[in-house]
Amino acid sequence: MRLGRIASPAGVAFVSVEGDGDDTVMKEIAEHPFGTPTFTGRSWKSADVRILAPILASKVICIGKNYAAHAAEMGGEAPADPVIFLKPNTSIIGPELPIVRPPSSERVDYEGELAIVIGRACKDVKAAQAKDVILGYTVANDVTARDHQQADGQWTRGKGYDTFCPLGPWIDTAFDPSDVELVTELDGEVKQRTRTSLMLHDVGEIVEWISRVMTLLPGDVILTGTPEGVGPMVAGQRVSVTVEGIGTLSNPVVDK
Ligand code: MG
């Protein structure tokens, strides 16, 4: 099942998404998408709604340097254990909303990533049981003010600006993350291309590592790291991240 969130003339709701293109139908979910959703009976065509970020997260946890070639381009080797950091939930935006470059940064980069969405409260999850706590997967862009990240010695400012976490377009609950293509395009030009099988720490290891530290709540999002090819975006450009089997997350870039 594909799960999303929309703004319709009737308000904001979670939906299940069926069909493709002009034939897409979005069936309204009565409350939340966790467990077995119940439906209101109302449905919408995609032309009549705005697609929002597919989930409301209490936190966004990110893995740094989870592809060896990206660690190398950042000037080092990947650490043996996963390095984690947080993005504030206020950085989340949906598809088609603009990524806003702050005037204080001279270099704002795209980082296309596969995202995990947690389905139930959990702690100390073993890798083999990670499937049981995952609602599904979506597409993310871990937008980064690279100059701030490097200047500060820690990453809260560089990773934390409003609009720096585009998510969507929807969550695929039946997705197999083990070996699919991930592509990032800037104005239609391919900048990043990898397969998720090249992750240094796979989804199970990531959930085990993070949940050893902190309780994960329904809707929490985990960004699994970006491959090589990161680079800057400027106002007027459009960045698109595609995960094979899920879809494309596309956002324009503007200056504040
Ligand atoms: Mg990243």
PDB file of C-alpha atoms and ligand atoms in Angstrom:
ATOM      1  CA  MET A   1       0.000   0.000   0.000  1.00  0.00           C
ATOM      2  CA  ARG A   2       1.102   3.582  -0.681  1.00  0.00           C
ATOM      3  CA  LEU A   3       0.299   6.044   2.123  1.00  0.00           C
ATOM      4  CA  GLY A   4       0.322   9.809   1.753  1.00  0.00           C
ATOM      5  CA  ARG A   5      -1.018  13.030   3.216  1.00  0.00           C
ATOM      6  CA  ILE A   6      -3.050  15.606   1.325  1.00  0.00           C
ATOM      7  CA  ALA A   7      -4.659  18.995   1.657  1.00  0.00           C
ATOM      8  CA  SER A   8      -8.087  18.799   0.001  1.00  0.00           C
ATOM      9  CA  PRO A   9     -11.063  21.175   0.022  1.00  0.00           C
ATOM     10  CA  ALA A  10     -12.221  19.145   3.071  1.00  0.00           C
ATOM     11  CA  GLY A  11      -8.976  19.628   5.016  1.00  0.00           C
ATOM     12  CA  VAL A  12      -5.795  17.691   5.733  1.00  0.00           C
ATOM     13  CA  ALA A  13      -5.898  13.890   5.814  1.00  0.00           C
ATOM     14  CA  PHE A  14      -3.814  10.784   5.444  1.00  0.00           C
ATOM     15  CA  VAL A  15      -4.734   8.788   2.339  1.00  0.00           C
ATOM     16  CA  SER A  16      -4.011   5.544   0.586  1.00  0.00           C
ATOM     17  CA  VAL A  17      -2.843   6.146  -2.981  1.00  0.00           C
ATOM     18  CA  GLU A  18      -4.060   3.861  -5.767  1.00  0.00           C
ATOM     19  CA  GLY A  19      -3.301   3.989  -9.495  1.00  0.00           C
ATOM     20  CA  ASP A  20      -0.863   6.231 -11.358  1.00  0.00           C
ATOM     21  CA  GLY A  21      -0.807   9.508 -13.274  1.00  0.00           C
ATOM     22  CA  ASP A  22      -4.220  11.001 -14.066  1.00  0.00           C
ATOM     23  CA  ASP A  23      -5.908   7.829 -12.792  1.00  0.00           C
ATOM     24  CA  THR A  24      -4.511   8.212  -9.279  1.00  0.00           C
ATOM     25  CA  VAL A  25      -7.206   7.955  -6.604  1.00  0.00           C
ATOM     26  CA  MET A  26      -6.568   8.923  -3.000  1.00  0.00           C
ATOM     27  CA  LYS A  27      -8.811   7.306  -0.393  1.00  0.00           C
ATOM     28  CA  GLU A  28      -9.101   9.272   2.836  1.00  0.00           C
ATOM     29  CA  ILE A  29      -8.002   7.524   6.032  1.00  0.00           C
ATOM     30  CA  ALA A  30     -10.164   8.318   9.065  1.00  0.00           C
ATOM     31  CA  GLU A  31      -7.405   9.022  11.593  1.00  0.00           C
ATOM     32  CA  HIS A  32      -3.809   7.855  11.250  1.00  0.00           C
ATOM     33  CA  PRO A  33      -2.108   5.360   8.948  1.00  0.00           C
ATOM     34  CA  PHE A  34      -0.626   3.081  11.636  1.00  0.00           C
ATOM     35  CA  GLY A  35      -1.939  -0.421  12.218  1.00  0.00           C
ATOM     36  CA  THR A  36      -4.928  -1.212  10.029  1.00  0.00           C
ATOM     37  CA  PRO A  37      -6.295   2.099   8.746  1.00  0.00           C
ATOM     38  CA  THR A  38     -10.019   2.793   8.531  1.00  0.00           C
ATOM     39  CA  PHE A  39     -11.390   4.897   5.667  1.00  0.00           C
ATOM     40  CA  THR A  40     -13.839   7.809   5.628  1.00  0.00           C
ATOM     41  CA  GLY A  41     -15.364   6.704   2.323  1.00  0.00           C
ATOM     42  CA  ARG A  42     -14.263   9.952   0.652  1.00  0.00           C
ATOM     43  CA  SER A  43     -11.738   9.833  -2.189  1.00  0.00           C
ATOM     44  CA  TRP A  44      -9.918  12.435  -4.269  1.00  0.00           C
ATOM     45  CA  LYS A  45      -8.237  12.747  -7.640  1.00  0.00           C
ATOM     46  CA  SER A  46      -4.653  14.003  -7.512  1.00  0.00           C
ATOM     47  CA  ALA A  47      -5.560  17.096  -9.583  1.00  0.00           C
ATOM     48  CA  ASP A  48      -7.929  18.253  -6.813  1.00  0.00           C
ATOM     49  CA  VAL A  49      -5.519  18.055  -3.871  1.00  0.00           C
ATOM     50  CA  ARG A  50      -2.079  19.181  -2.793  1.00  0.00           C
ATOM     51  CA  ILE A  51       0.318  16.426  -1.748  1.00  0.00           C
ATOM     52  CA  LEU A  52       1.944  17.136   1.626  1.00  0.00           C
ATOM     53  CA  ALA A  53       4.914  15.489   3.313  1.00  0.00           C
ATOM     54  CA  PRO A  54       3.573  11.963   3.925  1.00  0.00           C
ATOM     55  CA  ILE A  55       4.166  11.852   7.670  1.00  0.00           C
ATOM     56  CA  LEU A  56       4.430  14.000  10.808  1.00  0.00           C
ATOM     57  CA  ALA A  57       7.646  12.976  12.577  1.00  0.00           C
ATOM     58  CA  SER A  58       8.582  13.637  16.198  1.00  0.00           C
ATOM     59  CA  LYS A  59      12.179  13.447  15.003  1.00  0.00           C
ATOM     60  CA  VAL A  60      14.290  12.835  11.908  1.00  0.00           C
ATOM     61  CA  ILE A  61      17.396  10.739  12.561  1.00  0.00           C
ATOM     62  CA  CYS A  62      20.082  10.642   9.881  1.00  0.00           C
ATOM     63  CA  ILE A  63      23.025   8.392   9.116  1.00  0.00           C
ATOM     64  CA  GLY A  64      26.213  10.118   7.983  1.00  0.00           C
ATOM     65  CA  LYS A  65      28.635   8.507   5.517  1.00  0.00           C
ATOM     66  CA  ASN A  66      26.719   5.301   4.820  1.00  0.00           C
ATOM     67  CA  TYR A  67      28.169   4.911   1.299  1.00  0.00           C
ATOM     68  CA  ALA A  68      31.953   4.450   0.996  1.00  0.00           C
ATOM     69  CA  ALA A  69      32.254   6.610  -2.134  1.00  0.00           C
ATOM     70  CA  HIS A  70      30.526   9.528  -0.383  1.00  0.00           C
ATOM     71  CA  ALA A  71      32.772   9.186   2.682  1.00  0.00           C
ATOM     72  CA  ALA A  72      35.739   9.352   0.297  1.00  0.00           C
ATOM     73  CA  GLU A  73      34.494  12.492  -1.463  1.00  0.00           C
ATOM     74  CA  MET A  74      34.074  14.152   1.954  1.00  0.00           C
ATOM     75  CA  GLY A  75      37.762  13.443   2.558  1.00  0.00           C
ATOM     76  CA  GLY A  76      37.812  10.405   4.792  1.00  0.00           C
ATOM     77  CA  GLU A  77      36.977   6.800   5.364  1.00  0.00           C
ATOM     78  CA  ALA A  78      33.591   5.710   6.593  1.00  0.00           C
ATOM     79  CA  PRO A  79      33.510   5.072  10.348  1.00  0.00           C
ATOM     80  CA  ALA A  80      33.106   1.450  11.477  1.00  0.00           C
ATOM     81  CA  ASP A  81      29.934   2.232  13.438  1.00  0.00           C
ATOM     82  CA  PRO A  82      27.082   4.355  12.047  1.00  0.00           C
ATOM     83  CA  VAL A  83      27.350   8.072  12.842  1.00  0.00           C
ATOM     84  CA  ILE A  84      23.937   9.560  13.610  1.00  0.00           C
ATOM     85  CA  PHE A  85      22.608  13.100  13.826  1.00  0.00           C
ATOM     86  CA  LEU A  86      19.198  14.768  14.044  1.00  0.00           C
ATOM     87  CA  LYS A  87      17.286  17.151  11.829  1.00  0.00           C
ATOM     88  CA  PRO A  88      14.451  19.067  13.529  1.00  0.00           C
ATOM     89  CA  ASN A  89      10.945  18.058  12.451  1.00  0.00           C
ATOM     90  CA  THR A  90      10.406  21.705  11.485  1.00  0.00           C
ATOM     91  CA  SER A  91      12.779  21.139   8.541  1.00  0.00           C
ATOM     92  CA  ILE A  92      10.250  18.798   6.846  1.00  0.00           C
ATOM     93  CA  ILE A  93       8.463  19.967   3.701  1.00  0.00           C
ATOM     94  CA  GLY A  94       6.458  18.080   1.090  1.00  0.00           C
ATOM     95  CA  PRO A  95       6.927  17.699  -2.665  1.00  0.00           C
ATOM     96  CA  GLU A  96       6.960  20.854  -4.806  1.00  0.00           C
ATOM     97  CA  LEU A  97       7.469  23.236  -1.881  1.00  0.00           C
ATOM     98  CA  PRO A  98      10.586  25.385  -2.252  1.00  0.00           C
ATOM     99  CA  ILE A  99      13.861  24.648  -0.494  1.00  0.00           C
ATOM    100  CA  VAL A 100      14.805  28.055   0.937  1.00  0.00           C
ATOM    101  CA  ARG A 101      18.507  28.924   0.926  1.00  0.00           C
ATOM    102  CA  PRO A 102      19.377  31.077   3.951  1.00  0.00           C
ATOM    103  CA  PRO A 103      21.309  34.279   3.135  1.00  0.00           C
ATOM    104  CA  SER A 104      24.024  33.324   5.641  1.00  0.00           C
ATOM    105  CA  SER A 105      25.106  30.254   3.625  1.00  0.00           C
ATOM    106  CA  GLU A 106      27.099  30.308   0.422  1.00  0.00           C
ATOM    107  CA  ARG A 107      26.739  26.598  -0.281  1.00  0.00           C
ATOM    108  CA  VAL A 108      23.514  24.632   0.102  1.00  0.00           C
ATOM    109  CA  ASP A 109      23.833  21.024  -1.131  1.00  0.00           C
ATOM    110  CA  TYR A 110      21.333  18.323  -2.112  1.00  0.00           C
ATOM    111  CA  GLU A 111      21.716  14.820  -0.622  1.00  0.00           C
ATOM    112  CA  GLY A 112      19.306  12.293  -2.125  1.00  0.00           C
ATOM    113  CA  GLU A 113      18.437   9.505   0.340  1.00  0.00           C
ATOM    114  CA  LEU A 114      16.116   6.583   1.016  1.00  0.00           C
ATOM    115  CA  ALA A 115      14.032   7.203   4.160  1.00  0.00           C
ATOM    116  CA  ILE A 116      12.601   4.701   6.640  1.00  0.00           C
ATOM    117  CA  VAL A 117       9.300   5.561   8.358  1.00  0.00           C
ATOM    118  CA  ILE A 118       8.730   3.952  11.758  1.00  0.00           C
ATOM    119  CA  GLY A 119       5.332   2.348  12.381  1.00  0.00           C
ATOM    120  CA  ARG A 120       5.217   1.792  16.128  1.00  0.00           C
ATOM    121  CA  ALA A 121       6.899   2.842  19.358  1.00  0.00           C
ATOM    122  CA  CYS A 122       9.978   0.719  19.923  1.00  0.00           C
ATOM    123  CA  LYS A 123      13.312   0.491  21.746  1.00  0.00           C
ATOM    124  CA  ASP A 124      16.236  -1.942  21.491  1.00  0.00           C
ATOM    125  CA  VAL A 125      15.054  -3.523  18.249  1.00  0.00           C
ATOM    126  CA  LYS A 126      17.238  -6.319  16.850  1.00  0.00           C
ATOM    127  CA  ALA A 127      18.179  -6.006  13.171  1.00  0.00           C
ATOM    128  CA  ALA A 128      16.247  -9.167  12.323  1.00  0.00           C
ATOM    129  CA  GLN A 129      13.078  -7.651  13.863  1.00  0.00           C
ATOM    130  CA  ALA A 130      13.388  -4.205  12.218  1.00  0.00           C
ATOM    131  CA  LYS A 131      10.719  -5.106   9.647  1.00  0.00           C
ATOM    132  CA  ASP A 132       8.158  -5.370  12.466  1.00  0.00           C
ATOM    133  CA  VAL A 133       8.577  -1.711  13.496  1.00  0.00           C
ATOM    134  CA  ILE A 134       8.824  -0.162  10.010  1.00  0.00           C
ATOM    135  CA  LEU A 135       5.688   1.336   8.451  1.00  0.00           C
ATOM    136  CA  GLY A 136       7.341   1.762   5.055  1.00  0.00           C
ATOM    137  CA  TYR A 137       9.782   3.783   2.991  1.00  0.00           C
ATOM    138  CA  THR A 138       9.799   7.158   1.278  1.00  0.00           C
ATOM    139  CA  VAL A 139      12.206   9.488  -0.534  1.00  0.00           C
ATOM    140  CA  ALA A 140      14.178  12.268   1.190  1.00  0.00           C
ATOM    141  CA  ASN A 141      16.595  15.078   0.485  1.00  0.00           C
ATOM    142  CA  ASP A 142      18.996  15.769   3.382  1.00  0.00           C
ATOM    143  CA  VAL A 143      19.591  19.390   2.364  1.00  0.00           C
ATOM    144  CA  THR A 144      22.777  20.725   3.942  1.00  0.00           C
ATOM    145  CA  ALA A 145      24.391  24.152   4.343  1.00  0.00           C
ATOM    146  CA  ARG A 146      27.832  22.661   3.728  1.00  0.00           C
ATOM    147  CA  ASP A 147      29.759  25.758   4.845  1.00  0.00           C
ATOM    148  CA  HIS A 148      27.893  25.847   8.169  1.00  0.00           C
ATOM    149  CA  GLN A 149      28.369  22.098   8.683  1.00  0.00           C
ATOM    150  CA  GLN A 150      32.115  22.479   8.192  1.00  0.00           C
ATOM    151  CA  ALA A 151      32.489  25.715  10.180  1.00  0.00           C
ATOM    152  CA  ASP A 152      30.578  24.602  13.278  1.00  0.00           C
ATOM    153  CA  GLY A 153      32.220  21.255  14.035  1.00  0.00           C
ATOM    154  CA  GLN A 154      28.741  19.783  14.575  1.00  0.00           C
ATOM    155  CA  TRP A 155      25.839  19.728  12.239  1.00  0.00           C
ATOM    156  CA  THR A 156      22.721  21.146  13.863  1.00  0.00           C
ATOM    157  CA  ARG A 157      22.807  24.484  12.038  1.00  0.00           C
ATOM    158  CA  GLY A 158      23.986  23.122   8.688  1.00  0.00           C
ATOM    159  CA  LYS A 159      21.297  20.424   8.617  1.00  0.00           C
ATOM    160  CA  GLY A 160      18.522  22.158  10.527  1.00  0.00           C
ATOM    161  CA  TYR A 161      17.136  25.075   8.534  1.00  0.00           C
ATOM    162  CA  ASP A 162      13.417  25.140   7.798  1.00  0.00           C
ATOM    163  CA  THR A 163      12.740  23.423   4.427  1.00  0.00           C
ATOM    164  CA  PHE A 164      15.964  21.353   4.632  1.00  0.00           C
ATOM    165  CA  CYS A 165      14.126  17.998   4.794  1.00  0.00           C
ATOM    166  CA  PRO A 166      11.908  17.449   1.740  1.00  0.00           C
ATOM    167  CA  LEU A 167      10.010  14.134   2.095  1.00  0.00           C
ATOM    168  CA  GLY A 168       7.644  12.232  -0.178  1.00  0.00           C
ATOM    169  CA  PRO A 169       5.679  11.847  -2.308  1.00  0.00           C
ATOM    170  CA  TRP A 170       4.336   8.885  -0.323  1.00  0.00           C
ATOM    171  CA  ILE A 171       5.259   5.919   1.872  1.00  0.00           C
ATOM    172  CA  ASP A 172       5.417   2.484   0.269  1.00  0.00           C
ATOM    173  CA  THR A 173       4.580  -0.153   2.877  1.00  0.00           C
ATOM    174  CA  ALA A 174       5.465  -3.132   0.651  1.00  0.00           C
ATOM    175  CA  PHE A 175       8.864  -1.840  -0.495  1.00  0.00           C
ATOM    176  CA  ASP A 176      12.020  -3.983  -0.412  1.00  0.00           C
ATOM    177  CA  PRO A 177      14.958  -1.608   0.295  1.00  0.00           C
ATOM    178  CA  SER A 178      17.759  -4.118  -0.222  1.00  0.00           C
ATOM    179  CA  ASP A 179      18.802  -3.333  -3.813  1.00  0.00           C
ATOM    180  CA  VAL A 180      17.103  -0.505  -5.715  1.00  0.00           C
ATOM    181  CA  GLU A 181      18.443   2.453  -7.677  1.00  0.00           C
ATOM    182  CA  LEU A 182      18.650   5.919  -6.107  1.00  0.00           C
ATOM    183  CA  VAL A 183      19.104   8.886  -8.475  1.00  0.00           C
ATOM    184  CA  THR A 184      19.380  12.628  -7.779  1.00  0.00           C
ATOM    185  CA  GLU A 185      18.927  15.084 -10.645  1.00  0.00           C
ATOM    186  CA  LEU A 186      19.537  18.823 -10.679  1.00  0.00           C
ATOM    187  CA  ASP A 187      17.652  20.560 -13.504  1.00  0.00           C
ATOM    188  CA  GLY A 188      17.334  17.152 -15.172  1.00  0.00           C
ATOM    189  CA  GLU A 189      21.058  16.360 -15.026  1.00  0.00           C
ATOM    190  CA  VAL A 190      21.987  13.221 -13.074  1.00  0.00           C
ATOM    191  CA  LYS A 191      24.249  14.126 -10.128  1.00  0.00           C
ATOM    192  CA  GLN A 192      23.977  11.045  -7.914  1.00  0.00           C
ATOM    193  CA  ARG A 193      23.302   7.464  -8.926  1.00  0.00           C
ATOM    194  CA  THR A 194      23.745   4.430  -6.708  1.00  0.00           C
ATOM    195  CA  ARG A 195      22.098   1.250  -5.535  1.00  0.00           C
ATOM    196  CA  THR A 196      20.934   0.794  -1.960  1.00  0.00           C
ATOM    197  CA  SER A 197      22.853  -2.493  -1.828  1.00  0.00           C
ATOM    198  CA  LEU A 198      25.983  -0.304  -1.518  1.00  0.00           C
ATOM    199  CA  MET A 199      24.953   0.990   1.900  1.00  0.00           C
ATOM    200  CA  LEU A 200      27.608   0.193   4.501  1.00  0.00           C
ATOM    201  CA  HIS A 201      24.949  -0.384   7.176  1.00  0.00           C
ATOM    202  CA  ASP A 202      21.665  -1.822   5.973  1.00  0.00           C
ATOM    203  CA  VAL A 203      18.184  -0.954   7.223  1.00  0.00           C
ATOM    204  CA  GLY A 204      18.162  -3.619   9.946  1.00  0.00           C
ATOM    205  CA  GLU A 205      21.545  -2.539  11.344  1.00  0.00           C
ATOM    206  CA  ILE A 206      20.485   1.123  11.260  1.00  0.00           C
ATOM    207  CA  VAL A 207      17.265   0.510  13.207  1.00  0.00           C
ATOM    208  CA  GLU A 208      19.132  -1.638  15.746  1.00  0.00           C
ATOM    209  CA  TRP A 209      21.843   1.003  16.214  1.00  0.00           C
ATOM    210  CA  ILE A 210      19.495   3.979  16.608  1.00  0.00           C
ATOM    211  CA  SER A 211      16.929   2.195  18.785  1.00  0.00           C
ATOM    212  CA  ARG A 212      19.734   1.201  21.163  1.00  0.00           C
ATOM    213  CA  VAL A 213      20.060   4.935  21.843  1.00  0.00           C
ATOM    214  CA  MET A 214      16.559   6.360  21.669  1.00  0.00           C
ATOM    215  CA  THR A 215      12.915   5.323  21.646  1.00  0.00           C
ATOM    216  CA  LEU A 216      11.454   5.526  18.170  1.00  0.00           C
ATOM    217  CA  LEU A 217       7.864   6.716  17.821  1.00  0.00           C
ATOM    218  CA  PRO A 218       5.284   6.101  15.082  1.00  0.00           C
ATOM    219  CA  GLY A 219       6.038   8.454  12.202  1.00  0.00           C
ATOM    220  CA  ASP A 220       9.692   8.988  13.072  1.00  0.00           C
ATOM    221  CA  VAL A 221      11.854   9.172   9.968  1.00  0.00           C
ATOM    222  CA  ILE A 222      15.350   7.761   9.447  1.00  0.00           C
ATOM    223  CA  LEU A 223      17.446   9.022   6.525  1.00  0.00           C
ATOM    224  CA  THR A 224      19.804   6.239   5.461  1.00  0.00           C
ATOM    225  CA  GLY A 225      22.664   8.329   4.027  1.00  0.00           C
ATOM    226  CA  THR A 226      23.576   9.817   0.673  1.00  0.00           C
ATOM    227  CA  PRO A 227      25.832   8.395  -2.053  1.00  0.00           C
ATOM    228  CA  GLU A 228      28.653  10.232  -3.817  1.00  0.00           C
ATOM    229  CA  GLY A 229      28.000  13.204  -6.072  1.00  0.00           C
ATOM    230  CA  VAL A 230      26.745  15.771  -3.557  1.00  0.00           C
ATOM    231  CA  GLY A 231      26.902  19.351  -4.777  1.00  0.00           C
ATOM    232  CA  PRO A 232      25.416  22.834  -4.527  1.00  0.00           C
ATOM    233  CA  MET A 233      22.024  24.156  -5.600  1.00  0.00           C
ATOM    234  CA  VAL A 234      21.196  27.753  -6.456  1.00  0.00           C
ATOM    235  CA  ALA A 235      17.946  29.682  -6.680  1.00  0.00           C
ATOM    236  CA  GLY A 236      15.922  28.887  -9.778  1.00  0.00           C
ATOM    237  CA  GLN A 237      17.079  25.285  -9.962  1.00  0.00           C
ATOM    238  CA  ARG A 238      14.960  22.178  -9.336  1.00  0.00           C
ATOM    239  CA  VAL A 239      16.202  19.089  -7.513  1.00  0.00           C
ATOM    240  CA  SER A 240      14.585  15.671  -7.919  1.00  0.00           C
ATOM    241  CA  VAL A 241      15.352  12.489  -5.998  1.00  0.00           C
ATOM    242  CA  THR A 242      14.016   9.181  -7.332  1.00  0.00           C
ATOM    243  CA  VAL A 243      14.005   5.854  -5.534  1.00  0.00           C
ATOM    244  CA  GLU A 244      13.150   3.025  -7.907  1.00  0.00           C
ATOM    245  CA  GLY A 245       9.832   1.500  -6.909  1.00  0.00           C
ATOM    246  CA  ILE A 246       8.701   4.414  -4.699  1.00  0.00           C
ATOM    247  CA  GLY A 247       8.667   7.557  -6.846  1.00  0.00           C
ATOM    248  CA  THR A 248      10.205  10.987  -7.340  1.00  0.00           C
ATOM    249  CA  LEU A 249      10.489  13.815  -4.813  1.00  0.00           C
ATOM    250  CA  SER A 250      10.937  17.129  -6.637  1.00  0.00           C
ATOM    251  CA  ASN A 251      11.458  20.605  -5.169  1.00  0.00           C
ATOM    252  CA  PRO A 252      12.370  24.026  -6.569  1.00  0.00           C
ATOM    253  CA  VAL A 253      15.141  26.058  -4.900  1.00  0.00           C
ATOM    254  CA  VAL A 254      14.726  29.704  -3.890  1.00  0.00           C
ATOM    255  CA  ASP A 255      16.711  32.304  -1.949  1.00  0.00           C
ATOM    256  CA  LYS A 256      15.145  33.684   1.225  1.00  0.00           C
TER     257      LYS A 256
HETATM  258 MG    MG B   1      22.796  12.938   4.483  1.00  0.00          MG
END
